Coordinates of C-alpha atoms in Angstrom, one line a residue:
M1 CA 24.6 -4.5 11.9
R2 CA 22.2 -2.2 14.0
D3 CA 25.2 -0.1 15.2
S4 CA 26.4 0.4 11.7
L5 CA 22.9 1.6 10.7
Q6 CA 23.0 3.9 13.6
R7 CA 26.3 5.4 12.5
E8 CA 25.0 5.6 9.1
T9 CA 22.0 7.6 10.0
E10 CA 23.4 10.2 12.5
T11 CA 23.0 13.3 10.1
M12 CA 19.7 12.2 8.9
P13 CA 16.4 13.9 9.4
H14 CA 14.9 14.1 12.8
N15 CA 11.5 12.7 12.0
V16 CA 10.0 9.8 10.0
V17 CA 7.0 9.1 8.4
L18 CA 6.3 5.4 7.8
I19 CA 3.5 4.7 5.3
I20 CA 2.2 1.1 5.4
V21 CA 0.1 0.3 2.4
D22 CA -1.6 -3.1 2.9
G23 CA -0.8 -5.7 0.2
L24 CA 1.9 -3.9 -2.1
A25 CA 2.9 -6.7 -4.4
W26 CA 6.4 -5.9 -5.6
R27 CA 5.7 -7.6 -8.9
V28 CA 2.7 -5.1 -9.7
V29 CA 4.0 -2.0 -7.8
H30 CA 7.6 -1.6 -8.8
P31 CA 7.2 -1.9 -12.5
A32 CA 4.3 0.8 -12.0
M33 CA 6.9 2.9 -10.4
Q34 CA 9.3 2.3 -13.3
Q35 CA 6.5 3.2 -15.9
G36 CA 5.7 6.6 -14.2
R37 CA 2.3 5.4 -12.8
L38 CA 3.3 6.0 -9.2
P39 CA 5.4 9.3 -9.4
F40 CA 5.7 10.0 -5.7
F41 CA 6.9 6.4 -4.8
A42 CA 9.1 6.6 -7.7
A43 CA 10.5 10.0 -6.6
I44 CA 11.2 8.5 -3.2
E45 CA 13.1 5.6 -5.0
E46 CA 15.1 8.2 -7.0
R47 CA 16.2 10.1 -3.7
G48 CA 16.8 6.7 -1.8
F49 CA 16.2 3.1 -2.7
A50 CA 13.6 0.5 -3.5
T51 CA 13.9 -3.0 -2.9
P52 CA 11.7 -6.2 -2.7
C53 CA 10.9 -6.9 0.9
Q54 CA 10.1 -10.4 2.5
S55 CA 7.1 -10.8 4.7
I56 CA 7.0 -13.3 7.3
Y57 CA 4.8 -16.8 7.5
P58 CA 2.2 -16.9 7.2
S59 CA 2.1 -13.6 5.1
I60 CA -1.1 -12.5 6.7
T61 CA -2.1 -8.8 7.9
P62 CA -2.4 -9.1 11.6
A63 CA 0.9 -11.3 11.9
A64 CA 2.8 -9.1 9.1
T65 CA 1.9 -5.9 10.6
A66 CA 2.9 -6.8 14.0
S67 CA 6.2 -7.7 12.6
L68 CA 6.3 -4.1 11.0
V69 CA 5.6 -2.5 14.3
T70 CA 7.9 -4.8 16.4
G71 CA 10.8 -5.9 14.3
A72 CA 10.0 -9.5 15.7
P73 CA 8.9 -12.5 13.8
P74 CA 5.9 -14.5 14.8
V75 CA 7.7 -16.8 16.9
K76 CA 8.6 -14.1 19.3
H77 CA 5.6 -11.7 19.0
G78 CA 3.1 -14.4 19.3
V79 CA 0.6 -13.4 16.4
Q80 CA 0.3 -16.5 14.4
G81 CA -1.8 -15.2 11.5
A82 CA -5.4 -13.9 11.3
F83 CA -6.8 -17.0 12.6
W84 CA -5.2 -19.5 15.0
Y85 CA -5.2 -21.7 17.7
D86 CA -2.7 -20.8 20.6
Q87 CA -1.8 -24.0 22.4
A88 CA 0.1 -22.1 25.2
I89 CA -3.1 -20.5 26.5
D90 CA -5.7 -23.0 25.0
D91 CA -7.7 -20.4 23.1
V92 CA -8.6 -19.7 19.4
E93 CA -7.9 -16.1 18.1
Y94 CA -9.8 -14.8 15.3
F95 CA -9.1 -11.4 13.6
G96 CA -10.7 -11.9 10.2
G97 CA -13.9 -10.4 8.7
A98 CA -16.1 -13.5 7.9
P99 CA -19.5 -12.7 9.4
R100 CA -20.6 -16.3 10.2
V101 CA -17.3 -17.0 11.9
M102 CA -17.7 -13.6 13.9
L103 CA -21.3 -14.5 14.9
R104 CA -20.3 -17.9 16.2
E105 CA -17.4 -16.2 18.2
G106 CA -19.8 -13.4 19.4
L107 CA -19.8 -9.8 18.1
S108 CA -18.9 -8.7 21.6
T109 CA -16.0 -11.0 21.8
V110 CA -14.7 -9.8 18.2
V111 CA -14.9 -6.0 19.2
D112 CA -13.2 -6.5 22.7
D113 CA -10.4 -8.7 21.1
F114 CA -9.9 -5.8 18.8
V115 CA -10.1 -2.9 21.4
Q116 CA -7.9 -4.8 24.0
T117 CA -6.9 -8.3 23.6
L118 CA -4.8 -8.1 20.4
N119 CA -2.4 -5.6 21.9
D120 CA -2.6 -6.0 25.6
D121 CA -2.8 -9.7 25.9
L122 CA -1.5 -11.3 22.8
L123 CA 1.5 -9.2 21.6
R124 CA 4.5 -10.4 23.5
V125 CA 7.3 -8.0 22.6
P126 CA 7.7 -4.2 22.6
T127 CA 6.3 -2.0 20.0
L128 CA 8.2 0.7 18.0
Y129 CA 6.2 3.3 20.2
E130 CA 7.4 1.7 23.4
H131 CA 11.1 1.7 22.1
L132 CA 10.6 5.3 21.1
A133 CA 9.3 6.3 24.5
A134 CA 12.1 4.8 26.2
S135 CA 14.6 6.7 24.2
G136 CA 12.7 9.8 25.0
K137 CA 11.1 10.1 21.6
D138 CA 7.4 10.8 20.9
S139 CA 5.4 8.9 18.2
A140 CA 1.9 8.8 16.5
N141 CA 0.0 6.2 15.0
L142 CA -2.9 6.7 12.4
N143 CA -5.3 3.7 12.0
L144 CA -2.6 0.8 12.5
M145 CA -4.3 -2.0 14.7
W146 CA -1.1 -2.1 16.8
R147 CA -1.2 0.9 18.9
R148 CA 0.3 -0.4 22.4
G149 CA 2.3 2.4 23.9
P150 CA 2.8 4.5 27.2
V151 CA 0.1 7.1 26.9
P152 CA -3.7 6.4 27.8
H153 CA -6.4 7.4 25.2
D154 CA -10.1 7.4 25.8
L155 CA -12.2 5.1 23.5
Q156 CA -15.4 6.4 21.9
A157 CA -18.2 3.8 20.9
P158 CA -19.5 4.0 17.4
L159 CA -23.2 4.4 17.6
L160 CA -23.9 0.9 15.9
L161 CA -21.4 -0.8 18.5
K162 CA -22.5 1.1 21.6
L163 CA -25.2 -1.3 22.6
L164 CA -23.0 -4.6 22.4
P165 CA -23.0 -6.4 25.7
G166 CA -19.8 -7.5 27.4
V167 CA -17.6 -4.4 25.8
T168 CA -16.2 -1.8 28.2
W169 CA -16.1 1.5 26.5
D170 CA -15.4 3.7 29.5
R171 CA -11.7 2.7 29.9
P172 CA -8.6 4.2 28.4
V173 CA -6.2 2.1 26.2
A174 CA -2.5 2.6 25.9
G175 CA -1.0 4.1 22.9
P176 CA 1.6 6.2 21.5
D177 CA 1.5 10.1 22.1
R178 CA -0.8 10.8 19.2
L179 CA -3.3 8.1 18.2
M180 CA -6.2 7.8 15.8
L181 CA -8.1 4.4 15.3
G182 CA -10.8 5.0 13.0
D183 CA -14.0 6.0 14.8
F184 CA -12.7 4.3 18.1
I185 CA -10.1 6.9 19.1
S186 CA -10.0 10.7 17.7
L187 CA -6.8 12.3 17.1
D188 CA -6.0 15.3 19.3
L189 CA -5.0 18.3 17.2
P190 CA -4.1 21.7 18.3
G191 CA -7.0 24.0 18.7
D192 CA -9.4 21.0 18.8
A193 CA -9.1 21.0 15.1
Q194 CA -11.5 18.5 13.3
V195 CA -10.7 16.2 10.2
D196 CA -13.7 15.3 7.9
Y197 CA -13.1 11.8 6.9
P198 CA -15.4 8.8 5.5
S199 CA -16.8 7.2 8.9
G200 CA -19.5 4.8 10.2
P201 CA -20.2 1.1 9.1
L202 CA -20.1 1.7 5.4
N203 CA -16.6 3.1 5.5
R204 CA -15.2 0.4 7.9
F205 CA -15.7 2.7 10.8
G206 CA -13.0 5.0 9.7
F207 CA -10.4 2.4 8.8
N208 CA -9.8 3.6 5.2
D209 CA -7.2 5.2 3.2
Q210 CA -8.8 8.5 3.1
A211 CA -9.2 8.7 7.0
T212 CA -5.5 7.9 7.4
L213 CA -4.2 10.4 4.8
K214 CA -6.5 13.1 5.8
H215 CA -5.3 12.8 9.5
L216 CA -1.7 12.6 8.4
E217 CA -2.1 15.9 6.3
A218 CA -3.8 17.6 9.4
L219 CA -1.0 16.3 11.6
L220 CA 1.6 17.6 9.5
R221 CA -0.1 21.0 8.9
S222 CA -0.4 21.4 12.7
D223 CA 3.4 21.3 13.1
S224 CA 2.9 18.8 15.8
Q225 CA 4.7 16.0 14.2
S226 CA 6.2 13.2 16.1
A227 CA 9.6 11.8 15.9
V228 CA 8.0 8.9 14.2
T229 CA 4.5 8.8 12.6
V230 CA 3.1 5.6 11.3
A231 CA 0.4 5.8 8.7
Y232 CA -1.6 2.8 7.7
C233 CA -3.4 2.5 4.5
P234 CA -5.7 -0.6 4.2
D235 CA -7.8 -0.3 0.9
N236 CA -5.3 -1.7 -1.5
D237 CA -5.6 -5.2 0.2
F238 CA -9.4 -5.1 0.2
D239 CA -9.4 -4.0 -3.6
S240 CA -6.6 -6.7 -4.6
H241 CA -8.8 -9.5 -3.0
A242 CA -11.8 -8.2 -4.7
R243 CA -10.4 -7.5 -8.2
G244 CA -6.8 -8.7 -8.1
P245 CA -3.6 -6.8 -7.5
A246 CA -3.0 -5.5 -11.0
T247 CA -6.5 -4.1 -11.1
A248 CA -6.2 -2.6 -7.5
L249 CA -3.2 -0.6 -8.6
E250 CA -5.5 2.3 -9.1
T251 CA -6.1 2.3 -5.4
V252 CA -2.3 2.5 -4.8
Q253 CA -2.2 5.4 -7.1
Q254 CA -4.8 7.3 -4.9
V255 CA -2.4 6.9 -2.1
D256 CA 0.5 8.3 -4.4
Q257 CA -1.6 11.3 -5.4
A258 CA -2.6 12.1 -1.9
L259 CA 1.1 12.0 -0.9
Q260 CA 2.2 14.2 -3.8
A261 CA -0.5 16.8 -2.4
I262 CA 0.9 16.5 0.9
A263 CA 4.4 17.0 -0.5
R264 CA 3.2 20.1 -2.3
E265 CA 1.7 21.6 0.7
R266 CA 5.1 21.3 2.3
G267 CA 7.0 23.1 -0.4
G268 CA 7.9 20.1 -2.5
L269 CA 9.2 16.7 -1.9
D270 CA 12.9 17.9 -1.2
A271 CA 11.8 20.3 1.2
W272 CA 9.8 17.7 3.1
L273 CA 12.8 15.3 3.0
S274 CA 15.0 18.0 4.6
D275 CA 13.5 17.4 7.9
T276 CA 11.6 14.1 7.5
A277 CA 12.7 10.6 6.3
I278 CA 10.0 8.8 4.3
I279 CA 9.4 4.9 4.3
I280 CA 6.8 3.4 2.2
V281 CA 6.5 -0.4 2.8
G282 CA 3.7 -3.1 2.5
D283 CA 3.2 -6.1 4.6
H284 CA 2.9 -8.8 1.9
G285 CA 2.2 -9.4 -1.6
H286 CA -0.7 -10.9 -3.4
D287 CA -1.1 -13.9 -5.7
D288 CA -3.7 -14.0 -8.4
L289 CA -6.5 -16.5 -7.9
L290 CA -8.2 -18.7 -10.5
D291 CA -11.4 -17.6 -11.8
D292 CA -12.9 -21.1 -11.4
A293 CA -14.1 -21.6 -8.0
D294 CA -14.0 -25.3 -8.1
A295 CA -10.4 -25.3 -9.1
R296 CA -9.5 -22.4 -6.8
D297 CA -11.0 -23.2 -3.2
I298 CA -9.6 -26.0 -1.1
S299 CA -12.1 -27.1 1.5
V300 CA -10.1 -27.8 4.5
E301 CA -12.7 -29.9 6.2
G302 CA -12.8 -31.9 3.0
L303 CA -9.2 -32.7 3.4
F304 CA -9.8 -34.5 6.7
A305 CA -13.4 -35.7 5.9
D306 CA -13.2 -38.7 8.4
E307 CA -12.0 -36.6 11.3
P308 CA -14.4 -34.7 13.6
I309 CA -13.5 -31.0 13.2
A310 CA -14.5 -28.0 15.3
M311 CA -16.5 -25.3 13.4
P312 CA -14.5 -22.2 12.9
G313 CA -15.2 -19.5 15.6
D314 CA -16.5 -22.3 18.1
S315 CA -14.8 -23.5 21.0
W316 CA -12.7 -26.8 20.8
D317 CA -14.2 -29.7 22.8
D318 CA -12.9 -33.2 23.6
T319 CA -15.2 -34.7 20.8
Q320 CA -13.3 -33.1 18.1
A321 CA -10.1 -34.3 16.8
L322 CA -8.8 -31.4 14.8
Y323 CA -9.3 -27.5 14.9
V324 CA -8.7 -26.0 11.4
C325 CA -7.9 -22.3 10.9
S326 CA -7.6 -20.9 7.2
N327 CA -5.4 -18.2 6.8
M328 CA -6.4 -17.6 3.0
R329 CA -3.4 -19.4 1.2
S330 CA -2.2 -21.2 4.3
A331 CA -4.0 -23.2 6.9
Q332 CA -3.2 -24.4 10.4
I333 CA -4.2 -27.9 11.5
C334 CA -4.3 -28.3 15.3
V335 CA -4.2 -31.5 17.1
R336 CA -4.3 -32.5 20.7
E337 CA -0.9 -33.1 22.5
E338 CA -1.5 -36.9 22.4
R339 CA -1.7 -36.7 18.4
F340 CA 1.4 -34.9 17.8
S341 CA 2.7 -38.1 16.3
D342 CA -0.1 -38.0 13.6
L343 CA 0.9 -34.8 12.1
R344 CA 2.9 -36.8 9.3
H345 CA -0.3 -38.8 8.6
L346 CA -2.3 -35.8 8.3
A347 CA 0.1 -34.3 6.1
S348 CA -0.3 -37.2 3.8
L349 CA -4.1 -36.8 3.8
A350 CA -3.7 -33.1 2.9
L351 CA -1.1 -33.6 0.0
G352 CA -3.7 -36.0 -1.6
D353 CA -5.3 -32.9 -2.9
G354 CA -3.0 -31.8 -5.7
R355 CA -3.7 -28.1 -4.9
V356 CA -1.8 -28.3 -1.5
D357 CA 1.7 -27.3 -2.2
Q358 CA 3.6 -27.8 1.1
A359 CA 2.7 -29.4 4.5
I360 CA 5.0 -28.2 7.2
W361 CA 5.4 -29.2 11.0
K362 CA 7.8 -28.8 13.7
N363 CA 8.9 -32.0 15.5
G364 CA 7.9 -31.6 19.1
E365 CA 10.2 -30.3 21.6
V366 CA 13.1 -30.3 19.1
N367 CA 13.6 -27.1 17.0
R368 CA 13.5 -29.1 13.9
F369 CA 11.2 -28.9 10.9
C370 CA 9.7 -30.8 8.1
I371 CA 8.5 -29.6 4.7
R372 CA 6.6 -32.2 2.7
T373 CA 5.5 -31.9 -0.9
R374 CA 3.2 -34.1 -3.2
D375 CA 5.8 -34.0 -6.1
R376 CA 9.0 -32.3 -5.0
G377 CA 10.1 -34.5 -2.1
E378 CA 10.5 -33.7 1.7
L379 CA 13.1 -31.5 3.4
R380 CA 14.1 -31.7 6.9
F381 CA 16.0 -28.8 8.5
S382 CA 17.0 -27.3 11.9
P383 CA 18.8 -23.8 12.7
V384 CA 22.3 -24.1 13.7
A385 CA 23.2 -21.5 16.3
A386 CA 25.7 -23.1 18.6
P387 CA 28.4 -25.8 18.4
E388 CA 26.5 -28.4 20.4
S389 CA 26.0 -31.9 18.9
A390 CA 24.0 -32.8 16.2
E391 CA 22.1 -35.3 18.5
G392 CA 21.3 -32.3 20.8
R393 CA 19.9 -30.1 18.2
G394 CA 17.9 -33.1 16.4
D395 CA 19.6 -33.0 13.2
A396 CA 19.2 -36.0 10.9
A397 CA 22.3 -38.4 10.7
D398 CA 22.8 -37.4 7.1
A399 CA 22.3 -33.7 7.5
Q400 CA 24.4 -31.3 5.5
H401 CA 25.2 -27.7 7.0
V402 CA 24.4 -24.7 4.8
V403 CA 24.5 -20.8 5.1
D404 CA 22.0 -18.3 3.8
D405 CA 22.8 -14.9 2.6
N406 CA 22.4 -13.6 6.1
G407 CA 25.0 -15.7 7.7
R408 CA 22.5 -18.1 9.2
R409 CA 23.5 -21.7 9.3
W410 CA 21.2 -24.6 8.7
A411 CA 21.3 -28.4 9.0
I412 CA 19.3 -29.9 6.1
S413 CA 18.4 -33.4 4.9
G414 CA 16.3 -34.3 2.0
S415 CA 15.1 -32.4 -1.1
L416 CA 15.6 -28.6 -1.4
S417 CA 13.3 -28.8 -4.3
A418 CA 10.5 -28.5 -1.6
V419 CA 11.4 -24.9 -1.0
D420 CA 12.7 -24.5 -4.7
A421 CA 16.2 -24.0 -3.4
D422 CA 19.7 -24.8 -4.2
V423 CA 23.2 -25.1 -2.5
D424 CA 26.4 -24.2 -4.3
S425 CA 29.8 -25.9 -4.0
E426 CA 30.6 -23.7 -1.0
G427 CA 27.4 -24.6 0.9
R428 CA 25.8 -21.3 0.2
L429 CA 22.0 -21.5 0.1
S430 CA 19.9 -19.7 -2.5
Y431 CA 16.2 -19.7 -3.1
G432 CA 13.7 -19.5 -6.2
D433 CA 9.9 -19.2 -5.7
Y434 CA 10.0 -19.4 -1.8
P435 CA 12.5 -16.7 -0.8
D436 CA 14.2 -17.0 2.7
A437 CA 11.9 -20.0 3.3
L438 CA 13.8 -21.9 6.2
Q439 CA 14.1 -18.7 8.2
R440 CA 10.6 -17.6 7.7
I441 CA 9.5 -21.0 8.7
A442 CA 11.4 -21.4 11.6
S443 CA 10.8 -17.8 13.0
G444 CA 7.3 -17.9 11.9
A445 CA 4.1 -19.5 13.1
P446 CA 5.3 -23.0 12.8
G447 CA 8.1 -22.3 15.1
R448 CA 5.8 -21.4 18.1
Q449 CA 4.0 -24.9 18.7
A450 CA 3.4 -28.3 17.1
A451 CA 0.6 -28.0 14.5
L452 CA 0.5 -28.8 10.8
W453 CA 0.5 -25.7 8.3
L454 CA -0.4 -26.0 4.9
T455 CA 0.4 -24.0 1.8
A456 CA -1.8 -23.5 -1.2
R457 CA -0.3 -23.7 -4.9
P458 CA -0.4 -20.6 -6.7
G459 CA -4.1 -19.7 -7.8
C460 CA -5.6 -21.6 -5.0
Q461 CA -6.8 -20.7 -1.5
F462 CA -8.1 -22.6 1.7
V463 CA -11.7 -22.2 2.7
V464 CA -13.7 -23.3 5.9
N465 CA -17.3 -23.2 6.5
G466 CA -18.2 -19.8 6.9
G467 CA -14.8 -18.3 6.5
E468 CA -13.7 -15.9 3.7
R469 CA -13.7 -16.8 -0.1
Y470 CA -11.9 -14.3 -2.5
Q471 CA -12.1 -14.1 -6.2
G472 CA -9.4 -11.6 -7.1
G473 CA -6.1 -11.9 -5.2
S474 CA -4.9 -13.7 -1.9
H475 CA -1.8 -14.2 0.1
G476 CA -0.5 -16.2 3.2
S477 CA 1.8 -18.8 1.8
L478 CA 5.5 -18.8 1.3
H479 CA 5.3 -18.2 -2.4
R480 CA 7.1 -15.2 -3.8
N481 CA 3.9 -13.9 -5.1
D482 CA 2.4 -13.7 -1.5
S483 CA 5.7 -12.8 0.3
E484 CA 7.3 -10.3 -1.8
T485 CA 6.3 -6.7 -0.9
V486 CA 7.7 -3.1 -1.7
L487 CA 10.2 -1.2 0.6
T488 CA 11.0 2.3 -0.8
A489 CA 12.6 4.9 1.4
A490 CA 14.4 8.1 1.4
G491 CA 16.5 9.6 4.3
V492 CA 17.1 6.4 6.3
G493 CA 19.8 3.8 6.0
R494 CA 19.2 0.6 3.9
P495 CA 17.7 -2.6 5.6
A496 CA 20.0 -4.9 7.5
S497 CA 18.7 -8.1 6.0
N498 CA 19.3 -9.6 2.6
P499 CA 16.8 -9.9 1.2
A500 CA 15.2 -7.1 2.9
S501 CA 12.6 -8.0 5.6
I502 CA 9.6 -6.4 7.1
T503 CA 11.4 -7.0 10.5
D504 CA 13.9 -4.4 9.5
V505 CA 11.8 -1.5 9.5
V506 CA 11.7 -0.8 13.2
D507 CA 15.5 -0.6 13.3
M508 CA 15.4 1.8 10.3
C509 CA 13.1 4.0 12.1
L510 CA 14.8 3.9 15.4
A511 CA 18.4 4.6 13.8
A512 CA 17.0 7.5 11.8
V513 CA 15.7 9.4 15.0
G514 CA 18.8 8.3 17.2
A515 CA 16.9 5.9 19.2
G516 CA 17.2 2.2 19.9
R517 CA 15.6 -1.0 21.1
Q518 CA 15.3 0.1 24.9
A519 CA 11.9 -0.9 26.0
A520 CA 11.5 -3.9 28.2
A521 CA 9.5 -7.1 27.1
P522 CA 5.9 -6.8 28.4
R523 CA 6.0 -10.6 28.9
D524 CA 8.0 -13.7 27.9
S525 CA 7.1 -15.0 24.7
G526 CA 7.4 -18.5 26.0
Q527 CA 9.7 -19.5 23.2
E528 CA 13.3 -20.8 23.3
T529 CA 14.5 -20.6 19.7
A530 CA 18.0 -20.1 18.1
V531 CA 16.3 -18.2 15.2
G532 CA 16.6 -14.3 15.5
A533 CA 14.5 -11.7 14.1

C-alpha cells in the first residue's frame, strides 16, 4: 500500500505544508466547509479530497499528535495519553494543564519533562523529521510539541521560568532543520528577520495560532521552505473545551482566513499548490458536555471509594492500591502486578455508575482484550495475524473470526453491541458509534500494559482531585464524537487506511516528497504485538 502511494505521488509537488489544527471535529467542521464558512478548507477539498479521519485511543492530544508525527499508534510510540502510569519504567507521566497536579509534581519537573523527557525519553519510534533526514530531505516544525530530529537547537528560557530550579537551559535539543517552539526556541530566518507574535505567560508562552501562522507566513516569504513543514494550531482545542466545538468554529475560521492571506501572498491557492502540497488535519474530535456539572462529572476516586488511591501528581507508594489517571473522557486505573486479576472486579465497580460507558482491559501476557459495558454486554477479542492455534493466541473456545475494512482479522466472542458493531454473513465487521474500535484498542494504550481503561458516555467526563474540568467540549473516548476528525488535502495521495487514520499522515507526507520510512528506531518499544500501525 505504501509502495502504491509512492508511485501515485511521483509527479506531485516537491514540498508539503502539514497544518495540524487541534480538536477539529468532523461533525462540526465539514458541514461548515460545505456551507462556505471555511472557504480555504473547502478549496483544498475541491482540489483534492476531504474525509473523516480516526484518532487513536485514547483520543488525547499528546498521544494523538505523537501518532500524527510518527505514523505509529500508542502501543508502538509509547505515549499513552496526557496522564498515565508507565509500568515498564514505574513512573507517572503528566502533560496536562491542571495547576494543582503540576504543583504536586513540581513545576521544574513539568517544564523539564516538556523540554526534554517527552521527546528524548518517552517517544520510542522515529519521527517524520528523522525519516526525512534519513532520506536526505529537510524539515521544519512550527509549535508542535514533538520536535525530535537530527539538528541541535538552543533553548531560551522565558523570564518567568528562568529561575526555576532543576531545569537546565544551557543545552541544545535535537529537532528538524528549522524549529520554532513558542518562546523556548526561535526560528532562524534569513537576515536575522524577526517575527512579532503574541508571547509571554498570558499567551501560553507563544504556543498559539497567531504565533504559528505568522511564523509560517515568514518562513514561506523567506523562500527557505523545507521539504515538509509542520505547523501546529492549538487554539481551537482550548476554545472547544471552554465553549463547545460549534461555538469554537470561529477560531477555525480565523485559521482559514490566515491561510487565505498566505495563499494570496503566494499568487493564489493554485499557484501555491503548483509547488507545495497542503494537508490540513486534526488530532481528534470533540464531544458536547452536559451543562449540569453533577450529571457531567464522574469522580474517578468516587468509583473506587473503598480503595486507597494515590493523589494525581504524587508518586505511587505501597500503601495505595490504585493510581488513577483521568484523560478527560477516558481514565486509566492502574493496579500493582499482584492485583492484575482484580481488573474485572474493578470494572464492575466502575460500571456501577451509569455514566461510565465501557471498561476495557488486556488479559495479562496474552494479546487478548475485554470490553465490558453496563447494558450492552461484554466483548472479548484478539488480533489474528498468524495461523497459530487459538490456544496460543488466547482465543475463547467460542471465538468467531471476522475481518475489518482494512483486512485485519479478529477472533471475537460475546456481544458486539459493546462497541456498536455488526458482522455480515461473510464475516465482515462494520462499526457504528465506535469507529475501528478493536484496532484502536489493541494498538492503543490498553495494548501496552495491564491496566483498566474507562470511557464515559456522551456528555460526561472523568475528573480527579485537582484535575481538569471542562464545561464546553471534551474528548478522549472511543466514541465517534471524540474520535472523528478532519483530513483534507490537495497534492498528495489518499490515505492508506479505511477509514482514514491519523497514523496515515506521515506516509502521505513522505510519499509526496519522494521519501520513505528510513530512520532507525531510537529504542525498542518493549512491545510484541500482532497489531500494525
